[in-house]
PDB file of C-alpha atoms and ligand atoms in Angstrom:
ATOM      1  CA  MET A  36     -87.530  37.120  30.089  1.00  0.00           C
ATOM      2  CA  PHE A  37     -86.223  39.976  31.651  1.00  0.00           C
ATOM      3  CA  LYS A  38     -83.122  39.240  32.489  1.00  0.00           C
ATOM      4  CA  LYS A  39     -81.281  41.997  30.692  1.00  0.00           C
ATOM      5  CA  ILE A  40     -83.051  45.014  30.594  1.00  0.00           C
ATOM      6  CA  LEU A  41     -82.075  48.778  29.076  1.00  0.00           C
ATOM      7  CA  TYR A  42     -83.552  51.335  30.474  1.00  0.00           C
ATOM      8  CA  PRO A  43     -83.256  54.594  28.403  1.00  0.00           C
ATOM      9  CA  THR A  44     -83.040  57.658  30.148  1.00  0.00           C
ATOM     10  CA  ASP A  45     -82.986  61.580  30.008  1.00  0.00           C
ATOM     11  CA  PHE A  46     -82.098  62.155  34.020  1.00  0.00           C
ATOM     12  CA  SER A  47     -85.471  63.878  33.900  1.00  0.00           C
ATOM     13  CA  GLU A  48     -87.443  63.220  36.949  1.00  0.00           C
ATOM     14  CA  TYR A  49     -89.914  61.047  34.777  1.00  0.00           C
ATOM     15  CA  ALA A  50     -87.272  58.867  33.868  1.00  0.00           C
ATOM     16  CA  HIS A  51     -85.739  58.291  37.474  1.00  0.00           C
ATOM     17  CA  ALA A  52     -90.215  57.380  38.695  1.00  0.00           C
ATOM     18  CA  ALA A  53     -88.692  53.513  36.951  1.00  0.00           C
ATOM     19  CA  ILE A  54     -85.836  53.742  38.761  1.00  0.00           C
ATOM     20  CA  PRO A  55     -87.657  52.026  42.383  1.00  0.00           C
ATOM     21  CA  TYR A  56     -89.527  49.192  39.934  1.00  0.00           C
ATOM     22  CA  ILE A  57     -86.388  48.463  37.435  1.00  0.00           C
ATOM     23  CA  LYS A  58     -84.959  47.674  41.262  1.00  0.00           C
ATOM     24  CA  LEU A  59     -87.962  45.559  42.140  1.00  0.00           C
ATOM     25  CA  MET A  60     -87.135  43.779  38.937  1.00  0.00           C
ATOM     26  CA  LYS A  61     -84.732  41.668  40.755  1.00  0.00           C
ATOM     27  CA  ARG A  62     -87.027  39.925  41.949  1.00  0.00           C
ATOM     28  CA  ALA A  63     -88.217  38.819  38.358  1.00  0.00           C
ATOM     29  CA  GLY A  64     -84.690  37.771  37.889  1.00  0.00           C
ATOM     30  CA  THR A  65     -83.079  40.030  35.895  1.00  0.00           C
ATOM     31  CA  LYS A  66     -79.418  40.301  35.687  1.00  0.00           C
ATOM     32  CA  GLU A  67     -78.080  43.036  33.843  1.00  0.00           C
ATOM     33  CA  LEU A  68     -78.815  47.141  33.290  1.00  0.00           C
ATOM     34  CA  ILE A  69     -77.665  48.522  31.041  1.00  0.00           C
ATOM     35  CA  ILE A  70     -78.356  52.661  31.016  1.00  0.00           C
ATOM     36  CA  LEU A  71     -78.735  54.389  28.109  1.00  0.00           C
ATOM     37  CA  HIS A  72     -78.737  58.150  27.125  1.00  0.00           C
ATOM     38  CA  VAL A  73     -78.912  59.934  25.107  1.00  0.00           C
ATOM     39  CA  ILE A  74     -77.281  63.199  23.730  1.00  0.00           C
ATOM     40  CA  ASP A  75     -80.140  64.511  20.998  1.00  0.00           C
ATOM     41  CA  ILE A  76     -78.148  65.566  18.120  1.00  0.00           C
ATOM     42  CA  ARG A  77     -80.182  68.399  17.249  1.00  0.00           C
ATOM     43  CA  GLN A  78     -79.520  69.773  21.248  1.00  0.00           C
ATOM     44  CA  SER A  79     -76.506  69.836  21.300  1.00  0.00           C
ATOM     45  CA  THR A  80     -75.912  73.202  18.408  1.00  0.00           C
ATOM     46  CA  ILE A  81     -77.151  76.400  20.325  1.00  0.00           C
ATOM     47  CA  ILE A  82     -77.372  79.955  17.951  1.00  0.00           C
ATOM     48  CA  ASP A  83     -77.159  83.044  19.587  1.00  0.00           C
ATOM     49  CA  THR A  84     -79.003  85.947  18.398  1.00  0.00           C
ATOM     50  CA  THR A  85     -78.131  88.866  21.472  1.00  0.00           C
ATOM     51  CA  ALA A  86     -76.093  91.540  21.906  1.00  0.00           C
ATOM     52  CA  PHE A  87     -75.930  95.236  22.729  1.00  0.00           C
ATOM     53  CA  GLY A  88     -78.752  96.229  19.986  1.00  0.00           C
ATOM     54  CA  GLU A  89     -77.368  94.081  17.663  1.00  0.00           C
ATOM     55  CA  THR A  90     -77.535  90.194  15.835  1.00  0.00           C
ATOM     56  CA  PHE A  91     -75.127  87.982  16.121  1.00  0.00           C
ATOM     57  CA  VAL A  92     -75.491  84.004  14.643  1.00  0.00           C
ATOM     58  CA  TYR A  93     -72.699  81.596  15.234  1.00  0.00           C
ATOM     59  CA  PRO A  94     -74.171  78.341  16.630  1.00  0.00           C
ATOM     60  CA  TYR A  95     -71.797  76.753  18.771  1.00  0.00           C
ATOM     61  CA  ASP A  96     -71.114  73.595  19.676  1.00  0.00           C
ATOM     62  CA  ILE A  97     -72.305  72.028  22.956  1.00  0.00           C
ATOM     63  CA  SER A  98     -71.502  68.419  22.774  1.00  0.00           C
ATOM     64  CA  ASP A  99     -68.531  68.769  24.423  1.00  0.00           C
ATOM     65  CA  ILE A 100     -70.990  69.804  28.498  1.00  0.00           C
ATOM     66  CA  LEU A 101     -73.989  68.084  27.898  1.00  0.00           C
ATOM     67  CA  LYS A 102     -71.339  65.004  27.670  1.00  0.00           C
ATOM     68  CA  LYS A 103     -70.242  65.957  30.635  1.00  0.00           C
ATOM     69  CA  GLU A 104     -73.290  66.840  32.618  1.00  0.00           C
ATOM     70  CA  ALA A 105     -74.131  62.994  31.808  1.00  0.00           C
ATOM     71  CA  GLU A 106     -71.354  61.665  32.808  1.00  0.00           C
ATOM     72  CA  THR A 107     -72.138  63.066  36.242  1.00  0.00           C
ATOM     73  CA  GLN A 108     -75.925  62.297  35.883  1.00  0.00           C
ATOM     74  CA  MET A 109     -74.387  58.715  35.124  1.00  0.00           C
ATOM     75  CA  HIS A 110     -72.411  58.141  37.640  1.00  0.00           C
ATOM     76  CA  LYS A 111     -74.954  58.395  40.335  1.00  0.00           C
ATOM     77  CA  LEU A 112     -77.445  55.943  37.956  1.00  0.00           C
ATOM     78  CA  ILE A 113     -73.936  53.832  38.879  1.00  0.00           C
ATOM     79  CA  LYS A 114     -73.732  53.812  42.077  1.00  0.00           C
ATOM     80  CA  GLN A 115     -77.721  53.249  42.744  1.00  0.00           C
ATOM     81  CA  PHE A 116     -77.683  50.113  40.618  1.00  0.00           C
ATOM     82  CA  SER A 117     -74.354  48.226  40.889  1.00  0.00           C
ATOM     83  CA  LYS A 118     -74.878  46.133  44.113  1.00  0.00           C
ATOM     84  CA  LEU A 119     -78.353  44.717  42.191  1.00  0.00           C
ATOM     85  CA  PHE A 120     -76.734  44.542  38.676  1.00  0.00           C
ATOM     86  CA  LYS A 121     -74.063  44.373  36.173  1.00  0.00           C
ATOM     87  CA  VAL A 122     -73.984  47.612  35.152  1.00  0.00           C
ATOM     88  CA  THR A 123     -73.825  48.744  30.897  1.00  0.00           C
ATOM     89  CA  PRO A 124     -73.633  52.521  30.613  1.00  0.00           C
ATOM     90  CA  LEU A 125     -73.252  53.830  27.713  1.00  0.00           C
ATOM     91  CA  ILE A 126     -73.700  57.586  26.860  1.00  0.00           C
ATOM     92  CA  VAL A 127     -73.955  58.204  22.943  1.00  0.00           C
ATOM     93  CA  GLU A 128     -74.521  61.395  20.491  1.00  0.00           C
ATOM     94  CA  GLY A 129     -77.390  61.091  17.939  1.00  0.00           C
ATOM     95  CA  ILE A 130     -81.415  60.960  18.194  1.00  0.00           C
ATOM     96  CA  PRO A 131     -83.191  59.613  21.673  1.00  0.00           C
ATOM     97  CA  PHE A 132     -85.047  56.346  19.979  1.00  0.00           C
ATOM     98  CA  LYS A 133     -83.244  55.490  16.791  1.00  0.00           C
ATOM     99  CA  GLU A 134     -80.744  54.944  19.713  1.00  0.00           C
ATOM    100  CA  ILE A 135     -82.666  52.536  22.021  1.00  0.00           C
ATOM    101  CA  ILE A 136     -84.190  51.212  19.698  1.00  0.00           C
ATOM    102  CA  GLN A 137     -81.047  50.304  17.993  1.00  0.00           C
ATOM    103  CA  THR A 138     -78.669  49.306  21.515  1.00  0.00           C
ATOM    104  CA  THR A 139     -82.066  46.912  21.769  1.00  0.00           C
ATOM    105  CA  ARG A 140     -80.261  44.740  18.871  1.00  0.00           C
ATOM    106  CA  GLU A 141     -76.718  45.369  19.899  1.00  0.00           C
ATOM    107  CA  TYR A 142     -77.351  44.219  23.055  1.00  0.00           C
ATOM    108  CA  ASN A 143     -79.839  41.827  22.792  1.00  0.00           C
ATOM    109  CA  VAL A 144     -81.761  43.210  24.865  1.00  0.00           C
ATOM    110  CA  SER A 145     -85.051  41.076  26.760  1.00  0.00           C
ATOM    111  CA  CYS A 146     -86.943  44.387  27.993  1.00  0.00           C
ATOM    112  CA  ILE A 147     -86.905  48.258  27.861  1.00  0.00           C
ATOM    113  CA  VAL A 148     -88.309  49.771  31.019  1.00  0.00           C
ATOM    114  CA  MET A 149     -89.012  53.882  30.878  1.00  0.00           C
ATOM    115  CA  GLY A 150     -90.250  56.695  31.237  1.00  0.00           C
ATOM    116  CA  SER A 151     -93.955  57.402  30.191  1.00  0.00           C
ATOM    117  CA  HIS A 152     -92.522  61.491  30.327  1.00  0.00           C
ATOM    118  CA  GLY A 153     -89.510  63.636  29.803  1.00  0.00           C
ATOM    119  CA  LYS A 154     -87.920  66.956  30.651  1.00  0.00           C
ATOM    120  CA  SER A 155     -91.073  68.558  28.757  1.00  0.00           C
ATOM    121  CA  ASN A 156     -93.686  66.545  30.541  1.00  0.00           C
ATOM    122  CA  ILE A 157     -96.440  68.046  28.206  1.00  0.00           C
ATOM    123  CA  GLU A 158     -99.578  68.307  30.411  1.00  0.00           C
ATOM    124  CA  GLU A 159    -102.366  66.887  27.409  1.00  0.00           C
ATOM    125  CA  MET A 160     -99.306  64.063  26.130  1.00  0.00           C
ATOM    126  CA  LEU A 161    -100.290  60.358  27.079  1.00  0.00           C
ATOM    127  CA  LEU A 162     -96.905  59.818  26.611  1.00  0.00           C
ATOM    128  CA  GLY A 163     -93.831  61.357  24.935  1.00  0.00           C
ATOM    129  CA  SER A 164     -92.123  61.998  21.884  1.00  0.00           C
ATOM    130  CA  VAL A 165     -89.617  59.321  22.498  1.00  0.00           C
ATOM    131  CA  THR A 166     -91.561  56.756  24.001  1.00  0.00           C
ATOM    132  CA  GLU A 167     -94.628  56.421  21.780  1.00  0.00           C
ATOM    133  CA  LYS A 168     -91.855  56.137  18.736  1.00  0.00           C
ATOM    134  CA  VAL A 169     -89.684  52.928  21.356  1.00  0.00           C
ATOM    135  CA  VAL A 170     -93.399  51.763  22.189  1.00  0.00           C
ATOM    136  CA  ARG A 171     -94.562  51.379  18.244  1.00  0.00           C
ATOM    137  CA  LYS A 172     -90.824  50.896  16.436  1.00  0.00           C
ATOM    138  CA  SER A 173     -89.400  47.919  19.633  1.00  0.00           C
ATOM    139  CA  PRO A 174     -89.364  44.514  18.792  1.00  0.00           C
ATOM    140  CA  ILE A 175     -88.891  43.637  22.660  1.00  0.00           C
ATOM    141  CA  PRO A 176     -91.765  44.798  25.129  1.00  0.00           C
ATOM    142  CA  CYS A 177     -91.620  47.672  26.764  1.00  0.00           C
ATOM    143  CA  LEU A 178     -92.325  48.288  29.765  1.00  0.00           C
ATOM    144  CA  VAL A 179     -93.521  51.582  30.735  1.00  0.00           C
ATOM    145  CA  ILE A 180     -93.926  53.908  33.623  1.00  0.00           C
ATOM    146  CA  LYS A 181     -96.477  56.818  34.156  1.00  0.00           C
ATOM    147  CA  ARG A 182     -96.081  59.691  35.765  1.00  0.00           C
ATOM    148  CA  ALA A 183     -97.713  59.868  38.978  1.00  0.00           C
TER     149      ALA A 183
HETATM  150  P1  ATP B 226     -90.567  65.215  24.547  1.00  0.00           P
HETATM  151  O1  ATP B 226     -89.834  64.831  24.138  1.00  0.00           O
HETATM  152  O2  ATP B 226     -91.894  64.840  23.192  1.00  0.00           O
HETATM  153  O3  ATP B 226     -90.297  66.559  24.479  1.00  0.00           O
HETATM  154  P2  ATP B 226     -91.296  64.501  26.727  1.00  0.00           P
HETATM  155  O4  ATP B 226     -89.957  64.764  27.321  1.00  0.00           O
HETATM  156  O5  ATP B 226     -92.398  64.980  28.753  1.00  0.00           O
HETATM  157  O6  ATP B 226     -92.315  65.079  25.677  1.00  0.00           O
HETATM  158  P3  ATP B 226     -90.175  61.757  26.375  1.00  0.00           P
HETATM  159  O7  ATP B 226     -88.620  62.153  26.006  1.00  0.00           O
HETATM  160  O8  ATP B 226     -90.633  60.642  25.427  1.00  0.00           O
HETATM  161  O9  ATP B 226     -91.330  62.603  26.609  1.00  0.00           O
HETATM  162  O10 ATP B 226     -89.848  60.729  27.650  1.00  0.00           O
HETATM  163  C1  ATP B 226     -90.310  59.940  27.966  1.00  0.00           C
HETATM  164  C2  ATP B 226     -89.261  58.605  29.111  1.00  0.00           C
HETATM  165  O11 ATP B 226     -88.070  58.221  26.862  1.00  0.00           O
HETATM  166  C3  ATP B 226     -87.885  58.866  29.151  1.00  0.00           C
HETATM  167  O12 ATP B 226     -88.694  58.889  30.466  1.00  0.00           O
HETATM  168  C4  ATP B 226     -86.918  58.316  28.860  1.00  0.00           C
HETATM  169  O13 ATP B 226     -86.721  56.825  29.813  1.00  0.00           O
HETATM  170  C5  ATP B 226     -86.504  58.357  27.826  1.00  0.00           C
HETATM  171  N1  ATP B 226     -86.083  59.138  26.884  1.00  0.00           N
HETATM  172  C6  ATP B 226     -85.951  60.783  26.797  1.00  0.00           C
HETATM  173  N2  ATP B 226     -85.408  61.494  26.328  1.00  0.00           N
HETATM  174  C7  ATP B 226     -84.176  60.174  25.826  1.00  0.00           C
HETATM  175  C8  ATP B 226     -82.884  60.412  25.624  1.00  0.00           C
HETATM  176  N3  ATP B 226     -82.439  62.109  25.517  1.00  0.00           N
HETATM  177  N4  ATP B 226     -81.718  59.356  25.824  1.00  0.00           N
HETATM  178  C9  ATP B 226     -82.323  58.218  26.577  1.00  0.00           C
HETATM  179  N5  ATP B 226     -83.827  58.101  27.177  1.00  0.00           N
HETATM  180  C10 ATP B 226     -84.181  58.692  26.833  1.00  0.00           C
HETATM  181 MN1   MN B 227     -88.313  65.004  26.052  1.00  0.00          MN
END
């Protein structure tokens, strides 16, 4: 049931909370780990509107910067897991929950392990919006690691 797991991460401390549990899943028979980071296409453009009292509006694409940052973070994670599992790192652009669901199908994943919250970590929310959508739509079991 846990042979191949998918760990989607936004590299926040709440996503990192899943790491010790994933390591323990070795004992439950996990052999392969797919680590997925989605660069949210809705956040990869910045619109700048300030300078000298004038308003300038020029959108610019920061997806290259986000990709570099993601690669650095991804390397740290690969190091942590490579002794335990066969690791497949994925950095893709898109809408996070859609890419997560798509990856479970494409890679024939047996279980998703993710944080209950992420970068926004809104106090009143029981679950972040990505986790809520994934749990709702996932065709396979999801292990949600709650924030402390
Ligand atoms: P929201 O984004 O709804 O404002 P949030 O940031 O607190 O709230 P989520 O984004 O739902 O919460 O994050 C919950 C979990 O979803 C994370 O711990 C991580 O496992 C996964 N996740 C969130 N964003 C991404 C992403 N861009 N790529 C991969 N996994 C993600
Ligand atoms: Mn988020």
